[in-house]
XYZ file of N, CA and C in Angstrom:
504
model
N 2.059 -20.160 19.524
C 1.357 -18.913 19.600
C 0.269 -19.069 20.652
N -0.029 -18.013 21.287
C -1.065 -18.081 22.295
C -2.408 -18.225 21.620
N -3.367 -18.703 22.365
C -4.702 -18.855 21.802
C -5.311 -17.495 21.474
N -4.739 -16.431 22.038
C -5.262 -15.093 21.784
C -4.767 -14.542 20.448
N -3.633 -15.030 19.956
C -3.079 -14.512 18.707
C -3.734 -15.214 17.526
N -4.352 -14.432 16.683
C -4.971 -14.964 15.486
C -3.968 -14.793 14.346
N -3.722 -15.856 13.610
C -2.764 -15.803 12.520
C -3.278 -14.917 11.392
N -2.395 -14.067 10.875
C -2.759 -13.281 9.699
C -2.502 -14.151 8.463
N -2.950 -13.724 7.286
C -2.768 -14.563 6.089
C -1.314 -14.930 5.804
N -0.399 -14.006 6.052
C 1.018 -14.287 5.833
C 1.487 -15.400 6.766
N 1.152 -15.295 8.029
C 1.539 -16.327 9.000
C 0.895 -17.666 8.658
N -0.376 -17.645 8.258
C -1.054 -18.891 7.874
C -0.345 -19.559 6.702
N 0.096 -18.759 5.728
C 0.810 -19.305 4.568
C 2.145 -19.927 4.991
N 2.851 -19.270 5.899
C 4.131 -19.814 6.380
C 3.929 -21.154 7.073
N 2.872 -21.257 7.889
C 2.572 -22.514 8.581
C 2.102 -23.568 7.582
N 1.225 -23.187 6.652
C 0.695 -24.131 5.672
C 1.807 -24.721 4.801
N 2.815 -23.935 4.496
C 3.937 -24.423 3.692
C 4.945 -25.214 4.529
N 4.711 -25.284 5.827
C 5.607 -26.031 6.697
C 6.923 -25.317 6.964
N 6.960 -24.002 6.726
C 8.193 -23.251 6.925
C 8.433 -22.925 8.399
N 7.352 -22.723 9.137
C 7.422 -22.416 10.573
C 6.248 -23.086 11.262
N 6.466 -23.445 12.520
C 5.340 -23.936 13.319
C 4.848 -22.791 14.197
N 3.762 -23.031 14.914
C 3.156 -21.974 15.727
C 4.094 -21.462 16.812
N 4.848 -22.348 17.422
C 5.775 -21.926 18.473
C 6.885 -21.041 17.911
N 7.427 -21.419 16.764
C 8.467 -20.607 16.130
C 7.930 -19.220 15.782
N 6.711 -19.161 15.247
C 6.117 -17.867 14.911
C 5.902 -17.007 16.153
N 5.573 -17.648 17.273
C 5.393 -16.889 18.519
C 6.712 -16.233 18.928
N 7.799 -16.974 18.814
C 9.119 -16.436 19.157
C 9.498 -15.315 18.185
N 9.257 -15.536 16.904
C 9.580 -14.530 15.885
C 8.750 -13.270 16.106
N 7.481 -13.430 16.381
C 6.613 -12.263 16.614
C 7.049 -11.480 17.847
N 7.499 -12.166 18.880
C 8.002 -11.462 20.063
C 9.259 -10.672 19.705
N 10.119 -11.282 18.915
C 11.335 -10.603 18.472
C 11.000 -9.379 17.609
N 9.974 -9.510 16.773
C 9.519 -8.371 15.954
C 9.053 -7.234 16.851
N 8.268 -7.572 17.829
C 7.750 -6.560 18.749
C 8.889 -5.870 19.490
N 9.845 -6.664 19.951
C 10.990 -6.113 20.678
C 11.849 -5.198 19.802
N 11.981 -5.552 18.520
C 12.840 -4.776 17.617
C 12.094 -3.650 16.904
N 10.765 -3.681 16.963
C 9.973 -2.654 16.278
C 9.867 -2.881 14.780
N 10.173 -4.078 14.322
C 10.082 -4.393 12.893
C 8.788 -5.143 12.606
N 8.292 -4.969 11.375
C 7.174 -5.805 10.966
C 7.714 -7.197 10.642
N 6.834 -8.158 10.524
C 7.234 -9.553 10.348
C 8.029 -9.767 9.058
N 7.604 -9.160 7.963
C 8.301 -9.348 6.687
C 9.717 -8.783 6.765
N 9.853 -7.575 7.272
C 11.179 -6.962 7.402
C 12.072 -7.797 8.311
N 11.514 -8.258 9.416
C 12.281 -9.062 10.370
C 12.768 -10.358 9.716
N 11.879 -11.032 9.010
C 12.263 -12.301 8.380
C 13.357 -12.085 7.335
N 13.260 -10.987 6.598
C 14.269 -10.713 5.579
C 15.588 -10.312 6.232
N 15.544 -9.417 7.205
C 16.783 -8.924 7.805
C 17.515 -10.006 8.593
N 16.789 -10.925 9.188
C 17.403 -12.020 9.945
C 17.630 -13.269 9.091
N 17.266 -13.168 7.811
C 17.420 -14.278 6.865
C 16.766 -15.559 7.378
N 15.543 -15.415 7.883
C 14.815 -16.560 8.412
C 14.145 -17.374 7.316
N 14.092 -16.806 6.113
C 13.467 -17.473 4.984
C 14.192 -17.007 3.719
N 14.305 -17.880 2.752
C 14.911 -17.507 1.482
C 14.172 -16.295 0.915
N 14.910 -15.263 0.526
C 14.259 -14.017 0.140
C 13.456 -14.129 -1.154
N 13.843 -15.018 -2.054
C 13.046 -15.226 -3.267
C 11.729 -15.894 -2.917
N 11.781 -16.876 -2.039
C 10.560 -17.526 -1.576
C 9.678 -16.523 -0.829
N 10.284 -15.683 -0.010
C 9.539 -14.645 0.702
C 8.814 -13.738 -0.296
N 9.509 -13.300 -1.344
C 8.890 -12.440 -2.359
C 7.761 -13.161 -3.087
N 7.939 -14.440 -3.361
C 6.896 -15.209 -4.042
C 5.655 -15.363 -3.159
N 5.864 -15.582 -1.873
C 4.729 -15.685 -0.946
C 3.988 -14.350 -0.869
N 4.735 -13.267 -0.761
C 4.121 -11.940 -0.691
C 3.328 -11.663 -1.964
N 3.921 -11.980 -3.116
C 3.224 -11.714 -4.376
C 1.922 -12.507 -4.457
N 1.946 -13.734 -4.002
C 0.736 -14.561 -4.018
C -0.332 -13.985 -3.079
N 0.073 -13.637 -1.875
C -0.893 -13.153 -0.887
C -1.512 -11.807 -1.264
N -0.719 -10.949 -1.884
C -1.211 -9.604 -2.220
C -1.740 -9.510 -3.652
N -1.591 -10.573 -4.417
C -2.082 -10.566 -5.792
C -1.217 -9.759 -6.742
N 0.065 -9.594 -6.408
C 1.006 -8.888 -7.267
C 1.851 -9.918 -8.011
N 2.353 -9.530 -9.170
C 3.248 -10.395 -9.927
C 4.619 -10.433 -9.242
N 5.236 -11.610 -9.239
C 6.616 -11.733 -8.793
C 7.500 -11.468 -10.003
N 8.556 -10.691 -9.811
C 9.427 -10.358 -10.937
C 10.886 -10.372 -10.500
N 11.717 -11.008 -11.287
C 13.154 -10.963 -11.047
C 13.692 -9.721 -11.739
N 14.569 -8.999 -11.058
C 15.056 -7.717 -11.557
C 16.473 -7.769 -12.100
N 17.090 -8.935 -12.088
C 18.493 -9.000 -12.481
C 18.736 -8.672 -13.952
N 17.701 -8.678 -14.784
C 17.869 -8.352 -16.198
C 17.347 -6.964 -16.558
N 16.976 -6.154 -15.572
C 16.469 -4.806 -15.826
C 17.654 -3.915 -16.199
N 17.550 -3.261 -17.342
C 18.617 -2.372 -17.806
C 18.364 -0.959 -17.291
N 19.409 -0.335 -16.778
C 19.288 1.029 -16.251
C 18.812 2.010 -17.317
N 19.170 1.777 -18.557
C 18.803 2.725 -19.613
C 17.306 2.764 -19.873
N 16.567 1.753 -19.436
C 15.129 1.723 -19.668
C 14.303 2.144 -18.455
N 14.972 2.488 -17.373
C 14.234 2.944 -16.194
C 13.574 4.290 -16.496
N 12.357 4.499 -15.993
C 11.634 5.752 -16.279
C 12.184 6.923 -15.457
N 13.094 7.678 -16.056
C 13.788 8.768 -15.358
C 12.845 9.734 -14.653
N 11.702 10.013 -15.259
C 10.781 10.992 -14.684
C 10.171 10.524 -13.355
N 10.286 9.250 -13.044
C 9.729 8.703 -11.803
C 10.789 8.348 -10.770
N 12.040 8.529 -11.110
C 13.121 8.070 -10.237
C 13.533 9.153 -9.248
N 12.686 9.386 -8.286
C 12.967 10.329 -7.210
C 13.722 9.552 -6.131
N 15.006 9.862 -5.985
C 15.866 9.082 -5.089
C 15.325 9.036 -3.667
N 14.921 10.169 -3.131
C 14.443 10.216 -1.749
C 13.205 9.341 -1.571
N 12.232 9.482 -2.461
C 11.003 8.684 -2.361
C 11.323 7.203 -2.515
N 12.131 6.875 -3.507
C 12.449 5.465 -3.770
C 13.199 4.825 -2.609
N 14.207 5.513 -2.096
C 14.995 4.939 -1.015
C 14.209 4.842 0.285
N 13.442 5.882 0.611
C 12.649 5.839 1.844
C 11.566 4.764 1.783
N 10.950 4.615 0.628
C 9.869 3.640 0.494
C 10.308 2.269 0.048
N 11.602 2.124 -0.299
C 12.130 0.860 -0.797
C 11.319 0.377 -1.999
N 11.132 1.293 -2.955
C 10.432 0.994 -4.198
C 11.281 1.480 -5.367
N 11.039 0.926 -6.545
C 11.780 1.336 -7.732
C 10.887 1.215 -8.956
N 10.557 2.355 -9.574
C 9.839 2.280 -10.853
C 10.752 1.610 -11.877
N 10.247 0.594 -12.568
C 11.111 -0.148 -13.482
C 10.685 -0.017 -14.942
N 9.483 0.502 -15.181
C 9.069 0.761 -16.558
C 7.900 1.731 -16.538
N 7.711 2.405 -17.676
C 6.566 3.306 -17.839
C 6.220 3.374 -19.319
N 4.938 3.258 -19.590
C 4.454 3.443 -20.958
C 2.937 3.567 -20.945
N 2.460 4.318 -21.905
C 1.020 4.488 -22.107
C 0.281 4.927 -20.844
N 0.878 5.834 -20.071
C 0.219 6.368 -18.890
C 0.205 5.447 -17.687
N 1.007 4.393 -17.729
C 1.108 3.444 -16.618
C 2.573 3.235 -16.275
N 2.843 3.009 -14.998
C 4.199 2.623 -14.624
C 4.169 1.373 -13.765
N 5.247 0.631 -13.851
C 5.418 -0.588 -13.077
C 6.446 -0.292 -12.003
N 6.114 -0.613 -10.770
C 6.997 -0.310 -9.651
C 7.263 -1.583 -8.855
N 8.536 -1.794 -8.532
C 8.930 -2.981 -7.775
C 9.104 -2.622 -6.298
N 8.720 -3.545 -5.444
C 8.933 -3.427 -4.005
C 9.249 -4.805 -3.472
N 9.738 -4.863 -2.237
C 9.972 -6.175 -1.626
C 9.100 -6.379 -0.394
N 8.566 -5.303 0.147
C 7.713 -5.377 1.330
C 6.561 -4.395 1.147
N 5.342 -4.886 1.024
C 4.211 -3.988 0.777
C 3.702 -3.296 2.041
N 4.605 -2.794 2.850
C 4.237 -2.082 4.063
C 3.828 -0.646 3.770
N 3.518 0.067 4.823
C 3.016 1.440 4.697
C 4.005 2.363 3.992
N 5.293 2.252 4.291
C 6.288 3.138 3.675
C 6.335 2.944 2.160
N 6.283 1.695 1.719
C 6.296 1.415 0.281
C 5.041 1.942 -0.393
N 3.902 1.707 0.232
C 2.647 2.144 -0.378
C 2.565 3.671 -0.403
N 3.069 4.331 0.621
C 3.113 5.803 0.625
C 4.000 6.317 -0.505
N 5.145 5.684 -0.699
C 6.062 6.099 -1.758
C 5.419 5.928 -3.132
N 4.742 4.822 -3.341
C 4.075 4.585 -4.628
C 2.988 5.633 -4.852
N 2.254 5.950 -3.808
C 1.211 6.974 -3.931
C 1.816 8.334 -4.284
N 2.959 8.671 -3.708
C 3.641 9.931 -4.055
C 4.056 9.935 -5.516
N 4.600 8.820 -5.989
C 5.004 8.724 -7.391
C 3.786 8.821 -8.311
N 2.706 8.175 -7.931
C 1.475 8.229 -8.730
C 0.943 9.652 -8.786
N 0.923 10.329 -7.638
C 0.404 11.690 -7.576
C 1.258 12.632 -8.430
N 2.565 12.520 -8.313
C 3.468 13.386 -9.086
C 3.351 13.164 -10.586
N 3.182 11.912 -10.970
C 3.187 11.580 -12.395
C 1.803 11.638 -13.030
N 0.770 11.454 -12.220
C -0.584 11.367 -12.772
C -0.834 10.055 -13.497
N 0.070 9.108 -13.316
C -0.027 7.829 -14.017
C -0.625 6.758 -13.110
N -1.195 5.739 -13.727
C -1.635 4.548 -13.010
C -0.407 3.668 -12.797
N -0.502 2.727 -11.884
C 0.658 1.887 -11.608
C 0.273 0.431 -11.424
N 1.255 -0.417 -11.632
C 1.165 -1.842 -11.357
C 2.319 -2.175 -10.425
N 2.020 -2.918 -9.382
C 3.049 -3.308 -8.414
C 3.549 -4.706 -8.734
N 4.866 -4.867 -8.671
C 5.476 -6.187 -8.758
C 6.335 -6.373 -7.508
N 6.500 -7.607 -7.117
C 7.298 -7.927 -5.934
C 8.597 -8.587 -6.385
N 9.689 -8.121 -5.814
C 11.009 -8.671 -6.111
C 11.694 -9.033 -4.797
N 12.764 -9.759 -4.894
C 13.538 -10.036 -3.682
C 14.201 -8.741 -3.237
N 14.428 -8.628 -1.950
C 15.046 -7.419 -1.393
C 16.422 -7.183 -1.993
N 17.224 -8.229 -2.145
C 18.589 -8.025 -2.651
C 18.591 -7.572 -4.104
N 17.678 -8.094 -4.928
C 17.615 -7.652 -6.323
C 17.151 -6.201 -6.410
N 16.166 -5.839 -5.602
C 15.685 -4.454 -5.600
C 16.784 -3.515 -5.125
N 17.460 -3.877 -4.049
C 18.537 -3.029 -3.520
C 19.702 -2.924 -4.505
N 20.017 -4.005 -5.201
C 21.096 -3.964 -6.191
C 20.743 -3.014 -7.334
N 19.504 -3.059 -7.792
C 19.069 -2.161 -8.862
C 19.093 -0.706 -8.386
N 18.629 -0.474 -7.179
C 18.651 0.879 -6.621
C 20.084 1.373 -6.478
N 20.958 0.517 -5.985
C 22.366 0.900 -5.822
C 23.006 1.236 -7.164
N 22.722 0.401 -8.184
C 23.292 0.667 -9.511
C 22.799 1.995 -10.063
N 21.507 2.254 -9.932
C 20.961 3.493 -10.497
C 21.376 4.721 -9.696
N 21.123 4.699 -8.413
C 21.334 5.905 -7.629
C 22.811 6.182 -7.347
N 23.681 5.192 -7.476
C 25.104 5.458 -7.277
C 25.682 6.270 -8.433
N 24.979 6.312 -9.563
C 25.465 7.095 -10.695
C 24.958 8.536 -10.641
N 24.340 8.882 -9.520
C 23.807 10.225 -9.348
C 24.416 10.882 -8.122
N 24.375 12.185 -8.092
C 24.881 12.945 -6.952
C 24.009 14.176 -6.785
N 24.219 14.936 -5.740
C 23.452 16.158 -5.518
C 24.269 17.361 -5.958
N 23.597 18.307 -6.644
C 24.286 19.547 -7.005
C 24.146 20.549 -5.866
N 24.661 21.756 -6.050
C 24.653 22.743 -4.970
C 23.246 23.157 -4.553
N 22.257 22.922 -5.408
C 20.870 23.256 -5.067
C 20.174 22.106 -4.345
N 20.876 21.002 -4.197
C 20.274 19.840 -3.550
C 19.483 18.971 -4.507
N 19.592 19.233 -5.809
C 18.893 18.431 -6.809
C 19.786 17.293 -7.281
N 19.167 16.178 -7.624
C 19.914 15.028 -8.109
C 20.297 15.244 -9.567
N 21.574 15.040 -9.878
C 22.049 15.119 -11.260
C 22.929 13.916 -11.528
N 23.023 13.545 -12.782
C 23.853 12.388 -13.129
C 25.328 12.765 -13.023
N 26.153 11.758 -12.927
C 27.600 11.983 -12.878
C 28.075 12.690 -14.139
N 27.475 12.321 -15.282
C 27.849 12.965 -16.549
C 27.513 14.462 -16.516
N 26.332 14.819 -15.993
C 25.956 16.225 -15.898
C 26.900 16.995 -14.968
N 27.301 16.333 -13.893
C 28.216 16.964 -12.955
C 29.565 17.249 -13.645
N 30.066 16.278 -14.375
C 31.349 16.439 -15.060
C 31.261 17.549 -16.102
N 30.174 17.555 -16.888
C 30.061 18.586 -17.933
C 29.858 19.974 -17.347
N 29.256 20.079 -16.159
C 29.070 21.400 -15.533
C 30.375 21.961 -14.990
N 31.331 21.072 -14.725
C 32.623 21.503 -14.215
C 33.555 21.983 -15.329
N 33.321 21.489 -16.534
C 34.249 21.783 -17.619
C 33.758 22.880 -18.476
């Protein structure tokens, strides 16, 4: 890295853990700039680091809990917060809600994710807790949930069961 580039906390953690050296980070940062991706997205999309380790580092740096999502049951997801457009655009997924609070999973705490969480908070009037998951676990949960839904003629999301019963 050039003497002009000051390492951010994420980069410092990567170097401190011995995952990357300064020269490697300089090359990665140039590639990020060229592709228009942030560093976290770039590392995940290019598989430059194990995604579970990436999620654990992010959770530590941001003070969020790391959570594995492979045991989350679709039947317990908070339906009132599952806005497909907001969730998919922000790459977030509400995974529980109770007592006026909801828990939302993300894999990259970038602006899009934080905007999506703020929209969900505003719509629900609830407080939230953020947890960090691996990108593949979050995407698998989103795929499982949202693949069971479709759009009706009004453009509203309805379940496959509702669609079938409306036809009969």
